[in-house]
mmCIF file of C-alpha atoms in Angstrom:
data_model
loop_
_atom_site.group_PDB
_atom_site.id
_atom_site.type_symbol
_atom_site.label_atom_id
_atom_site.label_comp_id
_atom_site.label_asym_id
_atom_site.label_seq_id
_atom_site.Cartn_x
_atom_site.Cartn_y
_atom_site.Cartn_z
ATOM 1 C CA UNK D 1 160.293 68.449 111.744
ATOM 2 C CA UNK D 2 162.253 70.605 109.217
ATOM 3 C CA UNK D 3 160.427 68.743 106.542
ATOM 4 C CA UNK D 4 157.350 69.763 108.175
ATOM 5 C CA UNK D 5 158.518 73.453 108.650
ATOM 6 C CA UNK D 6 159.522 73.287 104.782
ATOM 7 C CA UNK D 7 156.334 72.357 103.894
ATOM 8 C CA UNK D 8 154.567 74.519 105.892
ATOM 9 C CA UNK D 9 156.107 77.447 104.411
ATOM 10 C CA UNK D 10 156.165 76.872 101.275
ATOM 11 C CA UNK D 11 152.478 75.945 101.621
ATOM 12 C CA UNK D 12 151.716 79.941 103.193
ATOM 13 C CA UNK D 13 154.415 81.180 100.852
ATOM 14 C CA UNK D 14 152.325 79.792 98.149
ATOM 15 C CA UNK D 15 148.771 80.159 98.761
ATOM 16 C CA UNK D 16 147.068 83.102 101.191
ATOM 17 C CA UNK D 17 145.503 79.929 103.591
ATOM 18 C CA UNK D 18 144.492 80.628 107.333
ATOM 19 C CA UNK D 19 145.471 77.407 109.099
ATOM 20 C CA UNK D 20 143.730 74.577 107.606
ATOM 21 C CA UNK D 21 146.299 73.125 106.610
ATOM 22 C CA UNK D 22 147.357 71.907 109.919
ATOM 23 C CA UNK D 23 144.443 69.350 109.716
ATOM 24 C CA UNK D 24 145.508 67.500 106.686
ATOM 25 C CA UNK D 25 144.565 64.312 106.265
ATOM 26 C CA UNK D 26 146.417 62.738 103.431
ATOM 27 C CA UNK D 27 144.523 60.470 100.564
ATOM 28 C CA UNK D 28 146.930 58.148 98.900
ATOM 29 C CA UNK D 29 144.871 58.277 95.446
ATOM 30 C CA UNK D 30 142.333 59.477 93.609
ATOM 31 C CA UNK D 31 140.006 56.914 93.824
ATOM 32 C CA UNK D 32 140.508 56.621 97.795
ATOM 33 C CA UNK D 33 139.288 60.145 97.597
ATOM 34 C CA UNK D 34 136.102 59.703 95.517
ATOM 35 C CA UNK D 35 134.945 57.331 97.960
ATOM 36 C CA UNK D 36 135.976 58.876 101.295
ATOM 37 C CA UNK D 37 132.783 60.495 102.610
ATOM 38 C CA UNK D 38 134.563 64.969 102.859
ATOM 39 C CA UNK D 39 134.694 66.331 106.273
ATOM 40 C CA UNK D 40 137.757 66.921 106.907
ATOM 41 C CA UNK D 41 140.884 68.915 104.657
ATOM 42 C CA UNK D 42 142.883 66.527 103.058
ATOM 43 C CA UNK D 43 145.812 66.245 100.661
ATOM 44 C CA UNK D 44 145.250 64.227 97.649
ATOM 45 C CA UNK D 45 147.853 62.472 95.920
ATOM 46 C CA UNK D 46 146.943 61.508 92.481
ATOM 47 C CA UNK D 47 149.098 60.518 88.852
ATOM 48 C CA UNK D 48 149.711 64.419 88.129
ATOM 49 C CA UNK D 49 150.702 65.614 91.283
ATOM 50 C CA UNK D 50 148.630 66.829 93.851
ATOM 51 C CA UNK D 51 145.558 68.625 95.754
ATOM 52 C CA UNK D 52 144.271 70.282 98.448
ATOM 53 C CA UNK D 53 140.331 69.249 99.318
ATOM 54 C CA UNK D 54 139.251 71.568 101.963
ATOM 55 C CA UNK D 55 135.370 70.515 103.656
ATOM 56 C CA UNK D 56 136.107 71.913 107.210
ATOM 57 C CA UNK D 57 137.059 75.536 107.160
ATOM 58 C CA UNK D 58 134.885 78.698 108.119
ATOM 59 C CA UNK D 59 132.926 79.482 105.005
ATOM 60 C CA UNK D 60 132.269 75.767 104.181
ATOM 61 C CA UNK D 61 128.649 76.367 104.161
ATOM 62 C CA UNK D 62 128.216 79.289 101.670
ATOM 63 C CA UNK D 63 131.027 77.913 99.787
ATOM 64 C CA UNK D 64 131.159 73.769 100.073
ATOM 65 C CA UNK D 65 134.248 71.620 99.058
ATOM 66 C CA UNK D 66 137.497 74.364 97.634
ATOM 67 C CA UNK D 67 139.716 71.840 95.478
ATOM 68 C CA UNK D 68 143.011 73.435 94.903
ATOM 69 C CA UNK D 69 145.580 71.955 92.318
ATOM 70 C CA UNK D 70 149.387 72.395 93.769
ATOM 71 C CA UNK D 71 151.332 74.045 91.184
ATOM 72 C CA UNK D 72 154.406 74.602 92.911
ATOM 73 C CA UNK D 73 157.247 72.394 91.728
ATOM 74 C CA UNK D 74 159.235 72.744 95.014
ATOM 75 C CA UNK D 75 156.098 72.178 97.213
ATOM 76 C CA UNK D 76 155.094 69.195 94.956
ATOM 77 C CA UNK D 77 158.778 67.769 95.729
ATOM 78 C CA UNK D 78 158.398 68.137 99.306
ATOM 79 C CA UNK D 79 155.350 66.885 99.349
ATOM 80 C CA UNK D 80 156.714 63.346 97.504
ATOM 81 C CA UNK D 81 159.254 62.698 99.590
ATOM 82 C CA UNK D 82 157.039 63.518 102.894
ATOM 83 C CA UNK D 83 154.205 61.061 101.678
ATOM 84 C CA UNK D 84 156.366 58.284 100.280
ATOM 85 C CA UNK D 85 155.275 56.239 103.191
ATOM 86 C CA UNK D 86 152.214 57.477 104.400
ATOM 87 C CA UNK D 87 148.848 55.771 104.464
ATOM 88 C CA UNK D 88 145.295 57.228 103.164
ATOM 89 C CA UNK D 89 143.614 59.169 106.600
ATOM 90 C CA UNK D 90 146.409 59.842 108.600
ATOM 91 C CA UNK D 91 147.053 63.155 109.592
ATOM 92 C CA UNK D 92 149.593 64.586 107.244
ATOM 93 C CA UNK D 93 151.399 66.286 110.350
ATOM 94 C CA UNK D 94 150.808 64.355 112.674
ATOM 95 C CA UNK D 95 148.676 63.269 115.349
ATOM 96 C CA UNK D 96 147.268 64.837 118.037
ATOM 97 C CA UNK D 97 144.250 63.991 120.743
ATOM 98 C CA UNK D 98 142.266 66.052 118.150
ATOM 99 C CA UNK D 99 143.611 64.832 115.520
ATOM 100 C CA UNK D 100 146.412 66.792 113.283
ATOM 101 C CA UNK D 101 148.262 69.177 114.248
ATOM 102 C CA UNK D 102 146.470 72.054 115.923
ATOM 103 C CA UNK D 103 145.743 75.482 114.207
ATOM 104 C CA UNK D 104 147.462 77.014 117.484
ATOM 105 C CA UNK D 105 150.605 74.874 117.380
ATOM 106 C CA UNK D 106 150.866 75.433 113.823
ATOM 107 C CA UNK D 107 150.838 79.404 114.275
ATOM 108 C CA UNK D 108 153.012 79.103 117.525
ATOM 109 C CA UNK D 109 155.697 77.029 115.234
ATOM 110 C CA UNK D 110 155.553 79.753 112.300
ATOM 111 C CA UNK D 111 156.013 82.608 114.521
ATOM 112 C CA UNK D 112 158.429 80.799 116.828
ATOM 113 C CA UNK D 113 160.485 80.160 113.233
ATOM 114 C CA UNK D 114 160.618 83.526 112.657
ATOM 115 C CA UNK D 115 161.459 84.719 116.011
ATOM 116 C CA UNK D 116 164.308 82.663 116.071
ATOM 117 C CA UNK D 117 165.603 84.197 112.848
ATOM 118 C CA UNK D 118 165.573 87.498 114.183
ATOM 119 C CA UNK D 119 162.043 88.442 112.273
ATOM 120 C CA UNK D 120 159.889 89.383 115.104
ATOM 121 C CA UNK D 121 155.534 89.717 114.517
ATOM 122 C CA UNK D 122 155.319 86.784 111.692
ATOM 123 C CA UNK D 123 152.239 85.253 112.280
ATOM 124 C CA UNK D 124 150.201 82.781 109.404
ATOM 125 C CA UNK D 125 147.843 85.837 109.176
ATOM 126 C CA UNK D 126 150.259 88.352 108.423
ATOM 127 C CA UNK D 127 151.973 86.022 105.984
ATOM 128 C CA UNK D 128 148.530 85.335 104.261
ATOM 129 C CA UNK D 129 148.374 89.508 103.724
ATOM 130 C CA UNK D 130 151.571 89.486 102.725
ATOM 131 C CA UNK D 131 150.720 86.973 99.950
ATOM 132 C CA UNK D 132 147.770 88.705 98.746
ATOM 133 C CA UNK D 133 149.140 91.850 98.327
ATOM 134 C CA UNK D 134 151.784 90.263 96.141
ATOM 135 C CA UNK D 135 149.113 88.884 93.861
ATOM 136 C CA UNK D 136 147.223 92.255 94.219
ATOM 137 C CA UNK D 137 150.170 94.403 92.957
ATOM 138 C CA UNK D 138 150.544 92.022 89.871
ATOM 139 C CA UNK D 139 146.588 92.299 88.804
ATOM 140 C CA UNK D 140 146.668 94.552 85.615
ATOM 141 C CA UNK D 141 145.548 98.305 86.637
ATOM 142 C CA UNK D 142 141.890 97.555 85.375
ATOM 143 C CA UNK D 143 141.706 94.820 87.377
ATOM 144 C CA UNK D 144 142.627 96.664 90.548
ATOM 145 C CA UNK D 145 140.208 99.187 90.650
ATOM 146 C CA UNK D 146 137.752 96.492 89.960
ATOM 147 C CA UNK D 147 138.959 94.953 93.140
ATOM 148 C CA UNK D 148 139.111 98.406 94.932
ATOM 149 C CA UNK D 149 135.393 99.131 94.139
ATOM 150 C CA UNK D 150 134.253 95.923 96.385
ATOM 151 C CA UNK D 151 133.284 93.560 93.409
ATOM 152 C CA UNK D 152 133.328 90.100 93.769
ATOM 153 C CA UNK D 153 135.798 88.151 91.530
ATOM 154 C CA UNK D 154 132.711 87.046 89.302
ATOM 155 C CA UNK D 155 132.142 90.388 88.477
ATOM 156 C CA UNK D 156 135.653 91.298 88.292
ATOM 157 C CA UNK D 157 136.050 88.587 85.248
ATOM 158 C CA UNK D 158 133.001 89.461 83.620
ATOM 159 C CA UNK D 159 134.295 92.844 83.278
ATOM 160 C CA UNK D 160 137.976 92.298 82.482
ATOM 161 C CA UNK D 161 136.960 89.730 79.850
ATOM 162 C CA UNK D 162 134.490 92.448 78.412
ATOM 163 C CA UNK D 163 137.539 94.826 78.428
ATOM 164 C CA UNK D 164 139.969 92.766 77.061
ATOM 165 C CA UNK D 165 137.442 91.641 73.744
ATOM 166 C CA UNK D 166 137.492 95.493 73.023
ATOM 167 C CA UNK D 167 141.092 95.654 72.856
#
């Protein structure tokens, strides 16, 4: 379990997710993956490393399949020694009657984590803020008004790579 509670926060330490990560289902290779038929979010371990393939979250159907390479050397460690056994489809934290772990226990054990270390009101979507406000503050100045006018990030690079060619 405190392999699992590593994971899990260097997972929301690392990327602004809700909690689809509690239904992993881990893929043992990349061609396992290229033939499993995507409906559910899975991990994919491949030669380079790894990936997240989310298929079953909220925007799935403006947005389809959001393949995510993990970057993070310490997650990517984690993640090797937590799959060195593990077969392609099983749940990545387990089992449940619903399969994985669910999105509820996986907030109750975050927030419970904190609790216990004296950090009361740390939920997965306050951690998620938290994380994109980091990234925020780091955009160049340009870039954040873009953002603070409402623009999607399409438009955003349009515009910054128009601004940075006249530099």
């Amino acid at each position: 379990d405190d392999l699992n509670m590593k994971i899990i926060l260097e997972i929301y330490r690392t990327y602004p997710f809700r909690l689809e990560t509690s239904e992993l289902k881990f893929i043992k290779n990349l061609h396992a993956w290229k033939t499993t038929l995507k409906t559910e979010n899975y991990l994919v371990k491949h030669t380079k490393g790894f990936f997240f393939s989310f298929n079953k979250y909220k925007t799935y159907d403006r947005y389809g399949e959001r393949k995510i390479d993990i970057n993070s050397k310490e997650l990517v460690k984690l993640l090797k020694i937590k799959t060195k056994n593990m077969e392609s489809n099983e749940f990545f934290f387990g089992g449940g009657a619903e399969g994985g772990m669910l999105r509820n226990t996986m907030s109750k054990k975050i927030t419970t984590f904190f609790d216990q270390k004296g950090i009361k009101g740390v939920t997965p979507t306050n951690l998620t803020k938290m994380i994109i406000q980091r990234e925020y503050s780091k955009l160049d100045p340009a870039m954040r008004t873009i953002q603070d006018s409402g623009h999607s990030v399409q438009t955003q690079m349009e515009v910054y790579l128009i601004e940075r060619k006249k530099v």
